Coordinates of N, CA and C in Angstrom, one line a residue:
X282 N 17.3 -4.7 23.6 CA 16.5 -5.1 22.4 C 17.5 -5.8 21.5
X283 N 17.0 -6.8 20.9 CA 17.5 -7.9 19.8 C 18.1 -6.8 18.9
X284 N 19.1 -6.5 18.1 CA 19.9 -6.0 17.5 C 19.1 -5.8 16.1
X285 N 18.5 -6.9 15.5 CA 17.9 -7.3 14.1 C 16.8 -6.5 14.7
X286 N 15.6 -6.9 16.0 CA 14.7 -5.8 16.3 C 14.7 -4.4 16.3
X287 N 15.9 -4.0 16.9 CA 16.1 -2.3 16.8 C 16.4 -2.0 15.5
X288 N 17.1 -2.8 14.2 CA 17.2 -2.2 13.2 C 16.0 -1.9 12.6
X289 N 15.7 -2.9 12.5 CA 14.0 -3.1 12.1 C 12.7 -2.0 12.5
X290 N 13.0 -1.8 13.5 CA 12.4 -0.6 14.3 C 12.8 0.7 13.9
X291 N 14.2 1.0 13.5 CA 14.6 1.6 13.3 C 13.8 2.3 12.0
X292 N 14.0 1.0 10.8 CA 13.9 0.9 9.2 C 12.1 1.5 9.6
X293 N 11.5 0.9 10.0 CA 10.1 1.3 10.5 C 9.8 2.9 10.7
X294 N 10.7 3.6 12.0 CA 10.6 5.0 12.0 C 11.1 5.4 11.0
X295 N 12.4 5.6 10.1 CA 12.4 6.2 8.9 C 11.7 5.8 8.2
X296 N 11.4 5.6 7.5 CA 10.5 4.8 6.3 C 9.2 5.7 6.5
X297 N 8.2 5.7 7.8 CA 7.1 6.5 8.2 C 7.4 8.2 7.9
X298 N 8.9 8.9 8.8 CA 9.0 9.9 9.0 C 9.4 10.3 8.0
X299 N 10.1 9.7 6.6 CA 10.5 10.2 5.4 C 9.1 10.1 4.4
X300 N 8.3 9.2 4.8 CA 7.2 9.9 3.8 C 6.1 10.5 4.5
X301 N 6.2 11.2 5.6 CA 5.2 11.9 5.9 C 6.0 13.3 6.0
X302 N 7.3 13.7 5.9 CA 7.9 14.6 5.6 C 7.1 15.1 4.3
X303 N 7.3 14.0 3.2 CA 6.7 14.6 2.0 C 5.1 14.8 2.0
X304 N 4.5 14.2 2.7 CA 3.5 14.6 3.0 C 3.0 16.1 3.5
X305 N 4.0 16.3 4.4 CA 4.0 18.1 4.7 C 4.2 19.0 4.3
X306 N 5.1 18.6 3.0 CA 5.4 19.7 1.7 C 4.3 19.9 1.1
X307 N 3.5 19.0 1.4 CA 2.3 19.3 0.2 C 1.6 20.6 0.8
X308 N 1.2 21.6 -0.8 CA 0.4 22.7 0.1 C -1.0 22.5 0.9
X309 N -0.8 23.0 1.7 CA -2.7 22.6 3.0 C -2.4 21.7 3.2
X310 N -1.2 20.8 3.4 CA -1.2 19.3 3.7 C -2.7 19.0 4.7
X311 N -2.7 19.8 5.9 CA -3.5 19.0 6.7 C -4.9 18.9 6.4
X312 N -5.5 20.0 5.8 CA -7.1 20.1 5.4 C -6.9 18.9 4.1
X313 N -6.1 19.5 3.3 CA -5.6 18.4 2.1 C -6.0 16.8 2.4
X314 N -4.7 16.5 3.4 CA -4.8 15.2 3.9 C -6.0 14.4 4.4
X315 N -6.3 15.4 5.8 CA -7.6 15.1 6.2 C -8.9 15.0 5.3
X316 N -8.7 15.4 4.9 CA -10.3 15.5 3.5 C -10.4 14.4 2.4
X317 N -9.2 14.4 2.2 CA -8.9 13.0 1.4 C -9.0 11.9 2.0
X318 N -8.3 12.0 3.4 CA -8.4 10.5 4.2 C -10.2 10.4 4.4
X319 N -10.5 10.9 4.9 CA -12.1 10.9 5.5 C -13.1 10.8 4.0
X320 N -12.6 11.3 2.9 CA -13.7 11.0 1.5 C -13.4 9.6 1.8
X321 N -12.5 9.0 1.6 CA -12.0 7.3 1.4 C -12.9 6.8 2.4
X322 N -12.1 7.5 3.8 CA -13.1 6.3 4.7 C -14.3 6.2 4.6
X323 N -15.2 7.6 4.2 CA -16.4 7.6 4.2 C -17.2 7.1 3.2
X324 N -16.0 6.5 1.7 CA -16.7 5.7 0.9 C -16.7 4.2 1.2
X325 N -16.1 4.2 2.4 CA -15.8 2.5 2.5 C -16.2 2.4 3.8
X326 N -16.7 3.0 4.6 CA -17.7 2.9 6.0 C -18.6 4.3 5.7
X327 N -19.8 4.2 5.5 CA -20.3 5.1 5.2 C -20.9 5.5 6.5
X328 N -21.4 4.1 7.6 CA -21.3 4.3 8.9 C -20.8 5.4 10.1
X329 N -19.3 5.5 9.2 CA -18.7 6.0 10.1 C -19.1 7.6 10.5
X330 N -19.9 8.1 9.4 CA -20.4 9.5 9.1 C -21.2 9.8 10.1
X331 N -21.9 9.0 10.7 CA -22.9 9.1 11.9 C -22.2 9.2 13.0
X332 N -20.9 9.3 13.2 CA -20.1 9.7 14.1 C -20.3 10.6 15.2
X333 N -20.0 11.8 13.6 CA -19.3 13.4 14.1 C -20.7 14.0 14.0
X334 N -20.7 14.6 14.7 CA -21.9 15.7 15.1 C -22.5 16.3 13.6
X335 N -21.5 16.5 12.9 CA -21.9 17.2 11.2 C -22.6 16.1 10.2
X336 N -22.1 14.6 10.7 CA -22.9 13.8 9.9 C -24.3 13.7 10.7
X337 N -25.1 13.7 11.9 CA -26.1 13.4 12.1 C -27.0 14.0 11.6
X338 N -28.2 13.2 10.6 CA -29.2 13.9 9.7 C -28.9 14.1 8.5
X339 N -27.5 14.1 8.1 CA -27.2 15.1 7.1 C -26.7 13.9 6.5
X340 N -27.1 14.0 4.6 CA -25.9 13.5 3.8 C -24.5 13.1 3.7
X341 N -24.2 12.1 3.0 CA -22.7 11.7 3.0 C -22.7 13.0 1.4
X342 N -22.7 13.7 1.3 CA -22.7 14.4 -0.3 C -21.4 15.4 0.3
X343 N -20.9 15.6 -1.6 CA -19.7 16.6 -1.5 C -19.9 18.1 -0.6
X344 N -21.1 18.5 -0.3 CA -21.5 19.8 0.6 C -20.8 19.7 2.0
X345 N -20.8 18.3 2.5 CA -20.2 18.1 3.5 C -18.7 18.3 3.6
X346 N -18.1 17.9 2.7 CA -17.0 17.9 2.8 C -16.4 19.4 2.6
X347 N -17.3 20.4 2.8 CA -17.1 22.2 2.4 C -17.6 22.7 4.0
X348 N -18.0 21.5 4.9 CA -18.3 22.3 5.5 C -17.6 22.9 7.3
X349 N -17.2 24.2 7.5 CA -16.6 24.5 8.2 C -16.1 23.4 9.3
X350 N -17.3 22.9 10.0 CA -16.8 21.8 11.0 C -16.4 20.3 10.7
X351 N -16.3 20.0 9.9 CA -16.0 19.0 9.0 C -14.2 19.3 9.1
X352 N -14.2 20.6 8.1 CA -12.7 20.6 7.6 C -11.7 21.1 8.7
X353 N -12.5 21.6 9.8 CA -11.9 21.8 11.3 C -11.3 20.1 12.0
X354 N -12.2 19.4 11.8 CA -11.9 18.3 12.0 C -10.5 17.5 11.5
X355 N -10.9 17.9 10.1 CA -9.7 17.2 8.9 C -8.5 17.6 9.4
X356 N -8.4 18.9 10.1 CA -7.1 19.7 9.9 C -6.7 19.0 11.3
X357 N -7.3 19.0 12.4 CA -7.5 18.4 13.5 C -6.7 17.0 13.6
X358 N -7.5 16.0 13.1 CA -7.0 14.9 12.7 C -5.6 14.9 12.1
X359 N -4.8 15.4 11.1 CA -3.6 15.2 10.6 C -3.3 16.1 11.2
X360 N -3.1 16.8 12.3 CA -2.5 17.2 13.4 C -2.3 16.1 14.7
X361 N -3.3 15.8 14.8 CA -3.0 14.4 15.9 C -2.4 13.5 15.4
X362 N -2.6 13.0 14.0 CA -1.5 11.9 13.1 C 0.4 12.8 13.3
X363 N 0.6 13.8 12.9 CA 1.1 14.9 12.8 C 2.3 14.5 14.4
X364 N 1.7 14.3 15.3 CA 1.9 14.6 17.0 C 2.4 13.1 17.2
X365 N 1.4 11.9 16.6 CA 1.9 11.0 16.7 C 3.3 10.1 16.3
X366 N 3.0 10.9 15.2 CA 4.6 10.4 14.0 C 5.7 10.9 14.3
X367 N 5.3 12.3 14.9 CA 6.7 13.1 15.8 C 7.3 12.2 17.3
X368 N 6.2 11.7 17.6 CA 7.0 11.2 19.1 C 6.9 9.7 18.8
X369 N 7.2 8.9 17.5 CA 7.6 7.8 17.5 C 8.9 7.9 17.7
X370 N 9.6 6.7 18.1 CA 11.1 6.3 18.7 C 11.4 5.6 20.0
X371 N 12.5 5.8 20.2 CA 13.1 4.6 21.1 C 12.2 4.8 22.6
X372 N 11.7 5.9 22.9 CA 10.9 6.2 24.5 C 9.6 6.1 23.8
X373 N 8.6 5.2 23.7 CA 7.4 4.9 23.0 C 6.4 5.2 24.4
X374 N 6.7 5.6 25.7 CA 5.5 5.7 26.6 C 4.6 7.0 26.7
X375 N 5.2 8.0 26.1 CA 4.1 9.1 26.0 C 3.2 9.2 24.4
X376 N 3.9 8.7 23.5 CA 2.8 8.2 22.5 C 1.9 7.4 22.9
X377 N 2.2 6.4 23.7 CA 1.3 5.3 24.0 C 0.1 6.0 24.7
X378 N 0.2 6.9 25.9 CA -0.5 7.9 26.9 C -1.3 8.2 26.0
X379 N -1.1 8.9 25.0 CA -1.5 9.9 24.0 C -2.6 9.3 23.2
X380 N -2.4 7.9 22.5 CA -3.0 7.3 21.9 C -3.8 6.5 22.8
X381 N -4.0 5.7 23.9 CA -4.5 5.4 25.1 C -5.7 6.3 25.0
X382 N -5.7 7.8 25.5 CA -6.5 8.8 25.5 C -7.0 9.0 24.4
X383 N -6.6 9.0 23.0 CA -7.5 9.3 21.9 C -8.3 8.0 21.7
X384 N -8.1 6.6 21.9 CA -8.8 5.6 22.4 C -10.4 5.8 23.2
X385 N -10.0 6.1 23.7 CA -11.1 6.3 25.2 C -11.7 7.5 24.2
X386 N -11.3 8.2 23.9 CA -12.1 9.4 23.2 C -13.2 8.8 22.0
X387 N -12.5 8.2 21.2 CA -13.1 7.6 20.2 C -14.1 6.9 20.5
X388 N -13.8 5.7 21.6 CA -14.7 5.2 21.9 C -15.9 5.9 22.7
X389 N -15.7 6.8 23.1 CA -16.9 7.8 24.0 C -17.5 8.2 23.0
X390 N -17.1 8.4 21.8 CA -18.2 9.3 20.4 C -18.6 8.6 20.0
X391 N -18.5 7.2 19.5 CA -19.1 6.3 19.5 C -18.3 5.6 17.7
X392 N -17.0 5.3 17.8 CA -15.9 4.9 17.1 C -16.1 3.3 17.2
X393 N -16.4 2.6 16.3 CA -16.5 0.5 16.9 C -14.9 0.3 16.4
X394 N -14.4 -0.8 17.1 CA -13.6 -1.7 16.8 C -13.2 -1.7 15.0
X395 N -14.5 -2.3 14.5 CA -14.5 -2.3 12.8 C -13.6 -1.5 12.0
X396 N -13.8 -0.4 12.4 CA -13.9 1.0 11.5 C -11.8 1.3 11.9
X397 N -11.2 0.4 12.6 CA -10.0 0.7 12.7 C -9.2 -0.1 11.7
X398 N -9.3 -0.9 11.7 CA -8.3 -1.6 10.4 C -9.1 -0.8 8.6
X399 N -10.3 -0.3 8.9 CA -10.9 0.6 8.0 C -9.7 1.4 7.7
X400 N -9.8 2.2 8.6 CA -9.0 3.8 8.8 C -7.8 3.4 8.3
X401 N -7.2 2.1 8.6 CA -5.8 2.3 8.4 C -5.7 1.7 6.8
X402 N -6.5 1.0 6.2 CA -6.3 0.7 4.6 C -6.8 2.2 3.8
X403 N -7.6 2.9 3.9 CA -7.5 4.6 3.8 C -6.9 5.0 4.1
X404 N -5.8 5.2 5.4 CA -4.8 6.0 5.2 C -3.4 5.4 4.3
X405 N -3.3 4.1 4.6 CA -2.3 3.3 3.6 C -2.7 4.0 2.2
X406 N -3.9 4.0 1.3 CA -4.4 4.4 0.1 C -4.6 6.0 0.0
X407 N -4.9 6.8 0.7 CA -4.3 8.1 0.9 C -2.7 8.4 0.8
X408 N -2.3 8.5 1.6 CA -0.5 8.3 1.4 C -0.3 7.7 0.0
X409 N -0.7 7.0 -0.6 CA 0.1 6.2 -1.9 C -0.7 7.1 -2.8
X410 N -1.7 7.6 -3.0 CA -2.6 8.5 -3.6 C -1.9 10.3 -3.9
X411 N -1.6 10.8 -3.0 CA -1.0 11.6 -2.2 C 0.2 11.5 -3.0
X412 N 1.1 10.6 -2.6 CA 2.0 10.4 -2.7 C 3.1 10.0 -4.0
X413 N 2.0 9.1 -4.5 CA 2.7 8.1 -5.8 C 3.1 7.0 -5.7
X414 N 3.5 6.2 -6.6 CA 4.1 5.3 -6.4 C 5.8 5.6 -6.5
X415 N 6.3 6.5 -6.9 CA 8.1 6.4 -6.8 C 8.0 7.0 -5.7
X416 N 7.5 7.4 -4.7 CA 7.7 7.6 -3.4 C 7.1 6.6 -2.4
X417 N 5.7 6.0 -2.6 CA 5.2 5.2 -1.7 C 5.6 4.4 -2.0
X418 N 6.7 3.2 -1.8 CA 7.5 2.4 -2.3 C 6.6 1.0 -1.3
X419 N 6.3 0.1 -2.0 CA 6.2 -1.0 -0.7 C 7.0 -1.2 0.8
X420 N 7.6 -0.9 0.8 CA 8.8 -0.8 2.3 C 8.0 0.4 2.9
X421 N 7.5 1.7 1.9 CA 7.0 2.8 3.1 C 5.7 2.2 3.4
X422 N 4.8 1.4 2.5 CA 3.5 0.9 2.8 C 3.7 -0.2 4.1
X423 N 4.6 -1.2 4.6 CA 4.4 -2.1 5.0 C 4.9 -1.1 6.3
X424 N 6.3 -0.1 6.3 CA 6.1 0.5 7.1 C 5.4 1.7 8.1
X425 N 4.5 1.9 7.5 CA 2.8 2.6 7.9 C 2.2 1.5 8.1
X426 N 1.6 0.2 7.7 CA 1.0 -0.7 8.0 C 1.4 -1.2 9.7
X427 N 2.5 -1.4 9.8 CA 3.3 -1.8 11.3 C 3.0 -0.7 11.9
X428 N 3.0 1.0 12.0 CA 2.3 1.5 12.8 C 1.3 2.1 12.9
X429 N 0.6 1.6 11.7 CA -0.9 1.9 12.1 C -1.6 1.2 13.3
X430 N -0.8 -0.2 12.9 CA -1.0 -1.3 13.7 C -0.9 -1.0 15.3
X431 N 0.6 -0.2 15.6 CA 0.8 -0.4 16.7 C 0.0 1.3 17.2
X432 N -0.4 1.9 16.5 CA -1.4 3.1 16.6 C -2.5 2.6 17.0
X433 N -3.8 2.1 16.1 CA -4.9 1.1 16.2 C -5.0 0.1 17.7
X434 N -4.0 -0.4 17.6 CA -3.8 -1.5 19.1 C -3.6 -0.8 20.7
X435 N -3.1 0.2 19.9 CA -2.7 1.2 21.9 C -4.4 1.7 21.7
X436 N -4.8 2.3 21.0 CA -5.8 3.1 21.1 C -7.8 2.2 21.3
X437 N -7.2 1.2 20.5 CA -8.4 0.2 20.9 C -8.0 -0.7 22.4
X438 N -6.7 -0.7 22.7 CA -6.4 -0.9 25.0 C -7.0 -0.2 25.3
X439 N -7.0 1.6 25.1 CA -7.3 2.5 25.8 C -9.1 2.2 25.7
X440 N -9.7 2.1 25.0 CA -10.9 2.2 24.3 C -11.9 0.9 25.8
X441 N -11.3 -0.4 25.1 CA -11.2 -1.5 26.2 C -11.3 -1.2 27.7
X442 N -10.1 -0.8 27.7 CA -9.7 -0.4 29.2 C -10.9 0.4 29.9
X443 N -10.9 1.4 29.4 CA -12.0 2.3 29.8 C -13.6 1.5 29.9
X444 N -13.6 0.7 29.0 CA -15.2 0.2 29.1 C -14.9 -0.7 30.2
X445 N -14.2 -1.4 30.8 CA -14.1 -2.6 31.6 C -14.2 -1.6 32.5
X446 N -13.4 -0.6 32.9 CA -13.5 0.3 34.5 C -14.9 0.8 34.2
X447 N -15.7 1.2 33.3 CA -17.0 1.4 33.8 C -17.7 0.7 34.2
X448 N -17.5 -1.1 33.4 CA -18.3 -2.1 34.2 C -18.3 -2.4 35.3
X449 N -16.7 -1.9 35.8 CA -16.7 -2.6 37.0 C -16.7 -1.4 37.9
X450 N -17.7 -0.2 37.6 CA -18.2 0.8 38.9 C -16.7 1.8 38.9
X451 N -15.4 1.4 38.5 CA -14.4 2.9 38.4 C -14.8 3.9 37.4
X452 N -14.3 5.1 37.4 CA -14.9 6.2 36.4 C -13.1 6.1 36.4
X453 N -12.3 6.4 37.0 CA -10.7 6.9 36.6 C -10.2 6.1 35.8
X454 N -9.5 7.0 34.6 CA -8.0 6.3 33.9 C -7.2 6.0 35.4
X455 N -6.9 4.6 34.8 CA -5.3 4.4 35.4 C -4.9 3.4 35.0
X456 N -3.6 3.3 35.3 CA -2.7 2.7 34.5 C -3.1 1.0 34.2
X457 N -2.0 0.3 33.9 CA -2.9 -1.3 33.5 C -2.8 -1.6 32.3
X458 N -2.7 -0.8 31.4 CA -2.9 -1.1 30.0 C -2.0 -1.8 29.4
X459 N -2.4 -2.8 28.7 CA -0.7 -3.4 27.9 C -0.1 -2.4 27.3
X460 N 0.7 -2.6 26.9 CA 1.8 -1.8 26.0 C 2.1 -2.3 25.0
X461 N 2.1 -1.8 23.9 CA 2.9 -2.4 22.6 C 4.2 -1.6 22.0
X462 N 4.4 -2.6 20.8 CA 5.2 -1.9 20.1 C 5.1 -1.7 19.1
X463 N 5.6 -1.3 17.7 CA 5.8 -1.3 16.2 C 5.7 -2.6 16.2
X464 N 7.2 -3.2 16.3 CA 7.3 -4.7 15.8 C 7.1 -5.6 17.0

């Protein structure tokens, strides 16, 4: 790897792993997190609510956001964010697996394309919300931007991948998928 690349990569995993550190300090981080990221997304795709089994029928209203399977979810979710931020670095192929598979999942519940660059300007505005500004510094924003990006891109292959093997009559994952990186 290009020398300027790996530093850069480098400046990328720190920058993420030092502010989601602080992000863990916070008390309930994960219900916390998750509850906040999902009010945002759900005011700016309201769509997206018809997802999860607890939005069908039911109101986008504050009740929801109290409700047991809902905040099972939230805690869920920044556990898988949680899983992912831990196995960024120099061996990126079991993140990629990981995210591949949450791909294909999303897309099976019925996740579009749209709703991914969504998720990741809510979670950029969660973190800085969360956070502040003397800690969300621009460098940690652009550094969450670059891997939301390369989060969003493995997981919309996996999403892809999977629809093309059903058209073409396979039911199995296997391999094939591009690969990316951060930068």
């Amino acid at each position: 790897m290009h020398h300027f690349i790996a530093e850069s990569y480098f400046d990328v995993v720190t920058n993420v792993n030092d502010t989601w550190a602080r992000v863990k300090a916070l008390p309930n981080y994960r219900e916390e997190f998750g509850v906040a990221l999902f009010r945002r997304m759900f005011e700016v795709a309201p769509d997206a609510w018809t997802v999860f089994p607890w939005g069908r029928g039911n109101k986008n209203d504050e009740d929801m956001f109290k409700n047991p399977e809902f905040l099972k979810f939230a805690r869920r979710f920044t556990e898988m964010l949680d899983m992912a931020i831990d196995m960024l670095g120099p061996d990126m192929e079991l993140v990629e697996e990981q995210l591949t598979d949450i791909g294909i999942m999303h897309s099976r519940v019925g996740v579009v394309p749209r709703h991914y660059p969504l998720m990741g300007a809510c979670l950029i505005d969660t973190l800085a919300d969360k956070l502040g500004p003397e800690t969300f510094t621009r460098r940690h924003r652009d550094a969450w931007g670059a891997t939301f990006q390369f989060m969003s891109t493995t997981m919309l292959q996996g999403a892809f991948d999977d629809m093309k093997r059903k058209l073409e009559g396979g039911g199995k994952k296997n391999g094939g998928s591009m690969r990316h990186s951060v930068l």
